[in-house]
């Protein structure tokens, strides 16, 4: 029943009976939620006093409701009720309350409905651009609005566009509405858009085109029980103005008089009535009909008083109770956003500053290290140049590399002889090592402790003990030191050798790859190979 009720037009002969049956069934089942919905459904087709009673019952039954639609729904429904009955002051008061409670519950749809309803009041007092802004947002950017609601928003947006002379935008919306309603066989909405097209043509001074469409609207809206007062009034208004535009004064007066009759019957008052009554007054003044002229002057003053009262109230209260709080909230939102951005800015700035300081620290450490590396490299080169003796002979490590272990001290060598090895064997091994060193055999690839021991006719254990005792280092360090000392000397003295690529030099020195060579060079010398080579070139210039 609920679905059937809301799919029908309010005012349909069946809608009231559906609502009554719905409420009766809800009460029999003692379903509070459905009883509340029944009161909502019943209030639509009642006059103002009875409708308010139903909404008061709704307020009473939902006073303890946990649903987030209450109590905002009550105030929004009351606002719409007062709006339909032309009590704009009461409508605004209820919309403001509805908006307040909707915000408290965080109900986006109800917040939207309140904003839209207040936008229509802004339209009433001539703030058409502000109205268009709100309607455009909810018609296109709010995914929680259903299609019927969006269709209504677009129709009213077209009206606001016409008021601010955005005629192309209005025409697009109207044509879209006509095509869509025709496609969906929505006759009511089709004639609403046809009426708006009439207003579009009236505003464009295409009076006959306006009349052709509006006459069709007149036939439809005055033969359907559920046509709204607004549709009927504005159809007559646009027809009267269109005939006035064609200077067919009698037909214009005919429609304007019909409007006055409807106003007396329905008390539906809107700003354009001033144009209606001033036209009638001028018409009867031209025809010297004092009686009717006086009558319409009196009617104008009464309507103008209502309009002026409503206009002054809405004009005063809207900025104070809606625009200012909304701007204040917007200001707070912007302030919070700027505060967040400011905090983020300071965080980013702090991180950048820390990064910068770290970079400076690393840079200066690098520069200091580079300076130390250069000094070591220069000392190495100077030592090589000062000690050019024999065949690429490298000076003793203690003279060149203070941090490297001392070479053997041949004096008191007998004290160094391992107790497990006889003096004769030790001296034999040392002589073999001297040959190994002098003939640069350490440059051969794949040398191991075992292979060298076999070559000099001893065992690995003896050889290891002799190297550890007399050379002061293990075999791997001994081999690396020989190769690096050779490299230090040859790179400083042999320009051609220096011009080779690093992988080739590493291979020449017996290393399996470039990385093993460069790591061994820095470990032995305390400076990177690249800086050593660079300093050789600098000192050679």
PDB file of N, CA and C in Angstrom, residues 61-140:
ATOM      1  N   UNK A  61       3.983  10.245  18.438  1.00  0.00           N
ATOM      2  CA  UNK A  61       4.291   8.810  18.380  1.00  0.00           C
ATOM      3  C   UNK A  61       5.775   8.538  18.135  1.00  0.00           C
ATOM      4  N   UNK A  62       6.498   9.537  17.596  1.00  0.00           N
ATOM      5  CA  UNK A  62       7.932   9.345  17.310  1.00  0.00           C
ATOM      6  C   UNK A  62       8.831  10.054  18.327  1.00  0.00           C
ATOM      7  N   UNK A  63       8.241  10.511  19.429  1.00  0.00           N
ATOM      8  CA  UNK A  63       9.026  11.305  20.384  1.00  0.00           C
ATOM      9  C   UNK A  63      10.200  10.512  20.974  1.00  0.00           C
ATOM     10  N   UNK A  64      10.056   9.175  21.041  1.00  0.00           N
ATOM     11  CA  UNK A  64      11.148   8.346  21.562  1.00  0.00           C
ATOM     12  C   UNK A  64      11.811   7.511  20.465  1.00  0.00           C
ATOM     13  N   UNK A  65      11.567   7.877  19.223  1.00  0.00           N
ATOM     14  CA  UNK A  65      12.101   7.099  18.099  1.00  0.00           C
ATOM     15  C   UNK A  65      13.624   7.204  18.024  1.00  0.00           C
ATOM     16  N   UNK A  66      14.264   6.075  17.706  1.00  0.00           N
ATOM     17  CA  UNK A  66      15.716   6.046  17.536  1.00  0.00           C
ATOM     18  C   UNK A  66      16.119   6.233  16.071  1.00  0.00           C
ATOM     19  N   UNK A  67      15.126   6.322  15.183  1.00  0.00           N
ATOM     20  CA  UNK A  67      15.424   6.504  13.759  1.00  0.00           C
ATOM     21  C   UNK A  67      16.034   7.885  13.537  1.00  0.00           C
ATOM     22  N   UNK A  68      17.025   7.945  12.665  1.00  0.00           N
ATOM     23  CA  UNK A  68      17.720   9.225  12.491  1.00  0.00           C
ATOM     24  C   UNK A  68      16.947  10.212  11.611  1.00  0.00           C
ATOM     25  N   UNK A  69      15.758   9.810  11.141  1.00  0.00           N
ATOM     26  CA  UNK A  69      14.946  10.746  10.345  1.00  0.00           C
ATOM     27  C   UNK A  69      14.089  11.648  11.231  1.00  0.00           C
ATOM     28  N   UNK A  70      13.979  11.296  12.506  1.00  0.00           N
ATOM     29  CA  UNK A  70      13.165  12.097  13.436  1.00  0.00           C
ATOM     30  C   UNK A  70      14.078  12.818  14.429  1.00  0.00           C
ATOM     31  N   UNK A  71      13.700  14.037  14.872  1.00  0.00           N
ATOM     32  CA  UNK A  71      12.455  14.748  14.552  1.00  0.00           C
ATOM     33  C   UNK A  71      12.523  15.626  13.302  1.00  0.00           C
ATOM     34  N   UNK A  72      13.646  15.595  12.575  1.00  0.00           N
ATOM     35  CA  UNK A  72      13.799  16.505  11.429  1.00  0.00           C
ATOM     36  C   UNK A  72      12.660  16.336  10.424  1.00  0.00           C
ATOM     37  N   UNK A  73      12.221  15.081  10.212  1.00  0.00           N
ATOM     38  CA  UNK A  73      11.177  14.833   9.211  1.00  0.00           C
ATOM     39  C   UNK A  73       9.908  15.612   9.520  1.00  0.00           C
ATOM     40  N   UNK A  74       9.562  15.681  10.789  1.00  0.00           N
ATOM     41  CA  UNK A  74       8.326  16.379  11.194  1.00  0.00           C
ATOM     42  C   UNK A  74       8.393  17.845  10.786  1.00  0.00           C
ATOM     43  N   UNK A  75       9.511  18.499  11.083  1.00  0.00           N
ATOM     44  CA  UNK A  75       9.640  19.925  10.786  1.00  0.00           C
ATOM     45  C   UNK A  75       9.722  20.197   9.287  1.00  0.00           C
ATOM     46  N   UNK A  76      10.359  19.302   8.561  1.00  0.00           N
ATOM     47  CA  UNK A  76      10.430  19.478   7.103  1.00  0.00           C
ATOM     48  C   UNK A  76       9.045  19.306   6.474  1.00  0.00           C
ATOM     49  N   UNK A  77       8.279  18.332   6.954  1.00  0.00           N
ATOM     50  CA  UNK A  77       6.904  18.139   6.448  1.00  0.00           C
ATOM     51  C   UNK A  77       6.024  19.333   6.796  1.00  0.00           C
ATOM     52  N   UNK A  78       6.186  19.845   8.010  1.00  0.00           N
ATOM     53  CA  UNK A  78       5.418  21.047   8.397  1.00  0.00           C
ATOM     54  C   UNK A  78       5.816  22.240   7.537  1.00  0.00           C
ATOM     55  N   UNK A  79       7.108  22.359   7.265  1.00  0.00           N
ATOM     56  CA  UNK A  79       7.573  23.448   6.410  1.00  0.00           C
ATOM     57  C   UNK A  79       6.935  23.373   5.034  1.00  0.00           C
ATOM     58  N   UNK A  80       6.905  22.166   4.447  1.00  0.00           N
ATOM     59  CA  UNK A  80       6.278  21.988   3.127  1.00  0.00           C
ATOM     60  C   UNK A  80       4.786  22.291   3.172  1.00  0.00           C
ATOM     61  N   UNK A  81       4.148  21.868   4.266  1.00  0.00           N
ATOM     62  CA  UNK A  81       2.711  22.117   4.423  1.00  0.00           C
ATOM     63  C   UNK A  81       2.428  23.615   4.467  1.00  0.00           C
ATOM     64  N   UNK A  82       3.175  24.338   5.261  1.00  0.00           N
ATOM     65  CA  UNK A  82       2.988  25.786   5.335  1.00  0.00           C
ATOM     66  C   UNK A  82       3.339  26.458   4.010  1.00  0.00           C
ATOM     67  N   UNK A  83       4.353  25.942   3.330  1.00  0.00           N
ATOM     68  CA  UNK A  83       4.736  26.507   2.042  1.00  0.00           C
ATOM     69  C   UNK A  83       3.587  26.354   1.033  1.00  0.00           C
ATOM     70  N   UNK A  84       2.969  25.160   1.013  1.00  0.00           N
ATOM     71  CA  UNK A  84       1.843  24.924   0.095  1.00  0.00           C
ATOM     72  C   UNK A  84       0.649  25.806   0.431  1.00  0.00           C
ATOM     73  N   UNK A  85       0.564  26.209   1.691  1.00  0.00           N
ATOM     74  CA  UNK A  85      -0.559  27.063   2.111  1.00  0.00           C
ATOM     75  C   UNK A  85      -0.137  28.528   2.238  1.00  0.00           C
ATOM     76  N   UNK A  86       0.987  28.863   1.606  1.00  0.00           N
ATOM     77  CA  UNK A  86       1.437  30.253   1.463  1.00  0.00           C
ATOM     78  C   UNK A  86       1.768  30.962   2.767  1.00  0.00           C
ATOM     79  N   UNK A  87       2.044  30.188   3.818  1.00  0.00           N
ATOM     80  CA  UNK A  87       2.517  30.793   5.060  1.00  0.00           C
ATOM     81  C   UNK A  87       4.040  30.634   5.077  1.00  0.00           C
ATOM     82  N   UNK A  88       4.703  31.545   4.387  1.00  0.00           N
ATOM     83  CA  UNK A  88       6.139  31.403   4.176  1.00  0.00           C
ATOM     84  C   UNK A  88       6.944  31.628   5.453  1.00  0.00           C
ATOM     85  N   UNK A  89       6.409  32.465   6.342  1.00  0.00           N
ATOM     86  CA  UNK A  89       7.109  32.681   7.608  1.00  0.00           C
ATOM     87  C   UNK A  89       7.188  31.379   8.403  1.00  0.00           C
ATOM     88  N   UNK A  90       6.051  30.706   8.537  1.00  0.00           N
ATOM     89  CA  UNK A  90       6.020  29.437   9.280  1.00  0.00           C
ATOM     90  C   UNK A  90       6.836  28.373   8.544  1.00  0.00           C
ATOM     91  N   UNK A  91       6.800  28.409   7.215  1.00  0.00           N
ATOM     92  CA  UNK A  91       7.577  27.448   6.426  1.00  0.00           C
ATOM     93  C   UNK A  91       9.068  27.605   6.729  1.00  0.00           C
ATOM     94  N   UNK A  92       9.549  28.843   6.702  1.00  0.00           N
ATOM     95  CA  UNK A  92      10.966  29.088   6.969  1.00  0.00           C
ATOM     96  C   UNK A  92      11.345  28.630   8.372  1.00  0.00           C
ATOM     97  N   UNK A  93      10.512  28.954   9.360  1.00  0.00           N
ATOM     98  CA  UNK A  93      10.819  28.563  10.741  1.00  0.00           C
ATOM     99  C   UNK A  93      10.986  27.048  10.867  1.00  0.00           C
ATOM    100  N   UNK A  94      10.096  26.308  10.205  1.00  0.00           N
ATOM    101  CA  UNK A  94      10.164  24.844  10.287  1.00  0.00           C
ATOM    102  C   UNK A  94      11.329  24.273   9.483  1.00  0.00           C
ATOM    103  N   UNK A  95      11.651  24.884   8.352  1.00  0.00           N
ATOM    104  CA  UNK A  95      12.811  24.426   7.580  1.00  0.00           C
ATOM    105  C   UNK A  95      14.102  24.603   8.379  1.00  0.00           C
ATOM    106  N   UNK A  96      14.208  25.720   9.082  1.00  0.00           N
ATOM    107  CA  UNK A  96      15.404  25.976   9.885  1.00  0.00           C
ATOM    108  C   UNK A  96      15.545  24.921  10.994  1.00  0.00           C
ATOM    109  N   UNK A  97      14.410  24.595  11.633  1.00  0.00           N
ATOM    110  CA  UNK A  97      14.447  23.562  12.675  1.00  0.00           C
ATOM    111  C   UNK A  97      14.768  22.197  12.079  1.00  0.00           C
ATOM    112  N   UNK A  98      14.154  21.904  10.939  1.00  0.00           N
ATOM    113  CA  UNK A  98      14.421  20.632  10.261  1.00  0.00           C
ATOM    114  C   UNK A  98      15.891  20.491   9.905  1.00  0.00           C
ATOM    115  N   UNK A  99      16.488  21.575   9.411  1.00  0.00           N
ATOM    116  CA  UNK A  99      17.905  21.568   9.054  1.00  0.00           C
ATOM    117  C   UNK A  99      18.772  21.344  10.292  1.00  0.00           C
ATOM    118  N   UNK A 100      18.393  21.973  11.392  1.00  0.00           N
ATOM    119  CA  UNK A 100      19.150  21.840  12.656  1.00  0.00           C
ATOM    120  C   UNK A 100      19.190  20.374  13.109  1.00  0.00           C
ATOM    121  N   UNK A 101      18.024  19.728  13.143  1.00  0.00           N
ATOM    122  CA  UNK A 101      17.967  18.340  13.620  1.00  0.00           C
ATOM    123  C   UNK A 101      18.580  17.368  12.610  1.00  0.00           C
ATOM    124  N   UNK A 102      18.433  17.666  11.333  1.00  0.00           N
ATOM    125  CA  UNK A 102      19.046  16.805  10.302  1.00  0.00           C
ATOM    126  C   UNK A 102      20.564  16.820  10.433  1.00  0.00           C
ATOM    127  N   UNK A 103      21.117  17.985  10.732  1.00  0.00           N
ATOM    128  CA  UNK A 103      22.573  18.095  10.923  1.00  0.00           C
ATOM    129  C   UNK A 103      23.014  17.351  12.178  1.00  0.00           C
ATOM    130  N   UNK A 104      22.206  17.437  13.227  1.00  0.00           N
ATOM    131  CA  UNK A 104      22.545  16.734  14.472  1.00  0.00           C
ATOM    132  C   UNK A 104      22.600  15.224  14.258  1.00  0.00           C
ATOM    133  N   UNK A 105      21.681  14.702  13.417  1.00  0.00           N
ATOM    134  CA  UNK A 105      21.638  13.258  13.149  1.00  0.00           C
ATOM    135  C   UNK A 105      22.525  12.866  11.964  1.00  0.00           C
ATOM    136  N   UNK A 106      23.068  13.856  11.258  1.00  0.00           N
ATOM    137  CA  UNK A 106      23.934  13.568  10.111  1.00  0.00           C
ATOM    138  C   UNK A 106      23.200  12.946   8.934  1.00  0.00           C
ATOM    139  N   UNK A 107      21.916  13.307   8.765  1.00  0.00           N
ATOM    140  CA  UNK A 107      21.112  12.741   7.678  1.00  0.00           C
ATOM    141  C   UNK A 107      21.274  13.612   6.418  1.00  0.00           C
ATOM    142  N   UNK A 108      22.061  13.114   5.454  1.00  0.00           N
ATOM    143  CA  UNK A 108      22.401  13.906   4.259  1.00  0.00           C
ATOM    144  C   UNK A 108      21.167  14.245   3.422  1.00  0.00           C
ATOM    145  N   UNK A 109      20.253  13.293   3.284  1.00  0.00           N
ATOM    146  CA  UNK A 109      19.055  13.545   2.455  1.00  0.00           C
ATOM    147  C   UNK A 109      18.207  14.652   3.070  1.00  0.00           C
ATOM    148  N   UNK A 110      18.034  14.602   4.376  1.00  0.00           N
ATOM    149  CA  UNK A 110      17.213  15.633   5.021  1.00  0.00           C
ATOM    150  C   UNK A 110      17.900  17.001   4.995  1.00  0.00           C
ATOM    151  N   UNK A 111      19.201  16.998   5.141  1.00  0.00           N
ATOM    152  CA  UNK A 111      19.942  18.262   5.010  1.00  0.00           C
ATOM    153  C   UNK A 111      19.720  18.840   3.618  1.00  0.00           C
ATOM    154  N   UNK A 112      19.766  17.947   2.614  1.00  0.00           N
ATOM    155  CA  UNK A 112      19.546  18.376   1.222  1.00  0.00           C
ATOM    156  C   UNK A 112      18.145  18.950   1.048  1.00  0.00           C
ATOM    157  N   UNK A 113      17.135  18.249   1.592  1.00  0.00           N
ATOM    158  CA  UNK A 113      15.746  18.716   1.463  1.00  0.00           C
ATOM    159  C   UNK A 113      15.555  20.087   2.105  1.00  0.00           C
ATOM    160  N   UNK A 114      16.191  20.289   3.255  1.00  0.00           N
ATOM    161  CA  UNK A 114      16.087  21.588   3.924  1.00  0.00           C
ATOM    162  C   UNK A 114      16.738  22.684   3.082  1.00  0.00           C
ATOM    163  N   UNK A 115      17.936  22.401   2.569  1.00  0.00           N
ATOM    164  CA  UNK A 115      18.634  23.391   1.720  1.00  0.00           C
ATOM    165  C   UNK A 115      17.807  23.719   0.473  1.00  0.00           C
ATOM    166  N   UNK A 116      17.239  22.698  -0.135  1.00  0.00           N
ATOM    167  CA  UNK A 116      16.448  22.910  -1.360  1.00  0.00           C
ATOM    168  C   UNK A 116      15.206  23.751  -1.069  1.00  0.00           C
ATOM    169  N   UNK A 117      14.513  23.423   0.022  1.00  0.00           N
ATOM    170  CA  UNK A 117      13.303  24.169   0.384  1.00  0.00           C
ATOM    171  C   UNK A 117      13.622  25.628   0.678  1.00  0.00           C
ATOM    172  N   UNK A 118      14.720  25.857   1.373  1.00  0.00           N
ATOM    173  CA  UNK A 118      15.129  27.227   1.674  1.00  0.00           C
ATOM    174  C   UNK A 118      15.558  27.940   0.390  1.00  0.00           C
ATOM    175  N   UNK A 119      16.122  27.185  -0.555  1.00  0.00           N
ATOM    176  CA  UNK A 119      16.487  27.776  -1.848  1.00  0.00           C
ATOM    177  C   UNK A 119      15.249  28.308  -2.573  1.00  0.00           C
ATOM    178  N   UNK A 120      14.131  27.581  -2.463  1.00  0.00           N
ATOM    179  CA  UNK A 120      12.888  28.061  -3.094  1.00  0.00           C
ATOM    180  C   UNK A 120      12.414  29.367  -2.451  1.00  0.00           C
ATOM    181  N   UNK A 121      12.654  29.509  -1.145  1.00  0.00           N
ATOM    182  CA  UNK A 121      12.305  30.772  -0.482  1.00  0.00           C
ATOM    183  C   UNK A 121      13.231  31.888  -0.965  1.00  0.00           C
ATOM    184  N   UNK A 122      14.491  31.558  -1.192  1.00  0.00           N
ATOM    185  CA  UNK A 122      15.407  32.553  -1.760  1.00  0.00           C
ATOM    186  C   UNK A 122      14.940  32.985  -3.144  1.00  0.00           C
ATOM    187  N   UNK A 123      14.434  32.027  -3.903  1.00  0.00           N
ATOM    188  CA  UNK A 123      13.902  32.328  -5.236  1.00  0.00           C
ATOM    189  C   UNK A 123      12.713  33.280  -5.137  1.00  0.00           C
ATOM    190  N   UNK A 124      11.911  33.083  -4.109  1.00  0.00           N
ATOM    191  CA  UNK A 124      10.718  33.907  -3.868  1.00  0.00           C
ATOM    192  C   UNK A 124      11.085  35.377  -3.666  1.00  0.00           C
ATOM    193  N   UNK A 125      12.218  35.611  -2.977  1.00  0.00           N
ATOM    194  CA  UNK A 125      12.609  37.006  -2.718  1.00  0.00           C
ATOM    195  C   UNK A 125      13.596  37.527  -3.762  1.00  0.00           C
ATOM    196  N   UNK A 126      13.739  36.791  -4.860  1.00  0.00           N
ATOM    197  CA  UNK A 126      14.516  37.295  -5.994  1.00  0.00           C
ATOM    198  C   UNK A 126      15.972  36.885  -6.035  1.00  0.00           C
ATOM    199  N   UNK A 127      16.405  36.014  -5.123  1.00  0.00           N
ATOM    200  CA  UNK A 127      17.803  35.560  -5.144  1.00  0.00           C
ATOM    201  C   UNK A 127      17.911  34.332  -6.040  1.00  0.00           C
ATOM    202  N   UNK A 128      17.701  34.552  -7.333  1.00  0.00           N
ATOM    203  CA  UNK A 128      17.618  33.438  -8.285  1.00  0.00           C
ATOM    204  C   UNK A 128      18.973  32.759  -8.508  1.00  0.00           C
ATOM    205  N   UNK A 129      20.022  33.525  -8.510  1.00  0.00           N
ATOM    206  CA  UNK A 129      21.353  32.943  -8.734  1.00  0.00           C
ATOM    207  C   UNK A 129      21.731  31.992  -7.598  1.00  0.00           C
ATOM    208  N   UNK A 130      21.411  32.395  -6.361  1.00  0.00           N
ATOM    209  CA  UNK A 130      21.696  31.532  -5.213  1.00  0.00           C
ATOM    210  C   UNK A 130      20.852  30.263  -5.280  1.00  0.00           C
ATOM    211  N   UNK A 131      19.610  30.425  -5.703  1.00  0.00           N
ATOM    212  CA  UNK A 131      18.719  29.269  -5.860  1.00  0.00           C
ATOM    213  C   UNK A 131      19.294  28.301  -6.884  1.00  0.00           C
ATOM    214  N   UNK A 132      19.713  28.833  -8.028  1.00  0.00           N
ATOM    215  CA  UNK A 132      20.258  27.995  -9.103  1.00  0.00           C
ATOM    216  C   UNK A 132      21.484  27.219  -8.625  1.00  0.00           C
ATOM    217  N   UNK A 133      22.321  27.858  -7.839  1.00  0.00           N
ATOM    218  CA  UNK A 133      23.535  27.214  -7.333  1.00  0.00           C
ATOM    219  C   UNK A 133      23.201  25.985  -6.486  1.00  0.00           C
ATOM    220  N   UNK A 134      22.227  26.134  -5.588  1.00  0.00           N
ATOM    221  CA  UNK A 134      21.830  25.025  -4.707  1.00  0.00           C
ATOM    222  C   UNK A 134      21.174  23.909  -5.507  1.00  0.00           C
ATOM    223  N   UNK A 135      20.242  24.265  -6.383  1.00  0.00           N
ATOM    224  CA  UNK A 135      19.522  23.249  -7.168  1.00  0.00           C
ATOM    225  C   UNK A 135      20.470  22.490  -8.089  1.00  0.00           C
ATOM    226  N   UNK A 136      21.392  23.210  -8.696  1.00  0.00           N
ATOM    227  CA  UNK A 136      22.357  22.560  -9.592  1.00  0.00           C
ATOM    228  C   UNK A 136      23.209  21.541  -8.833  1.00  0.00           C
ATOM    229  N   UNK A 137      23.623  21.894  -7.624  1.00  0.00           N
ATOM    230  CA  UNK A 137      24.438  20.976  -6.817  1.00  0.00           C
ATOM    231  C   UNK A 137      23.686  19.685  -6.520  1.00  0.00           C
ATOM    232  N   UNK A 138      22.449  19.818  -6.042  1.00  0.00           N
ATOM    233  CA  UNK A 138      21.703  18.617  -5.641  1.00  0.00           C
ATOM    234  C   UNK A 138      21.160  17.840  -6.839  1.00  0.00           C
ATOM    235  N   UNK A 139      21.000  18.494  -7.976  1.00  0.00           N
ATOM    236  CA  UNK A 139      20.526  17.789  -9.173  1.00  0.00           C
ATOM    237  C   UNK A 139      21.624  16.941  -9.797  1.00  0.00           C
ATOM    238  N   UNK A 140      22.870  17.356  -9.630  1.00  0.00           N
ATOM    239  CA  UNK A 140      23.965  16.674 -10.349  1.00  0.00           C
ATOM    240  C   UNK A 140      25.031  16.059  -9.442  1.00  0.00           C
TER     241      UNK A 140
END
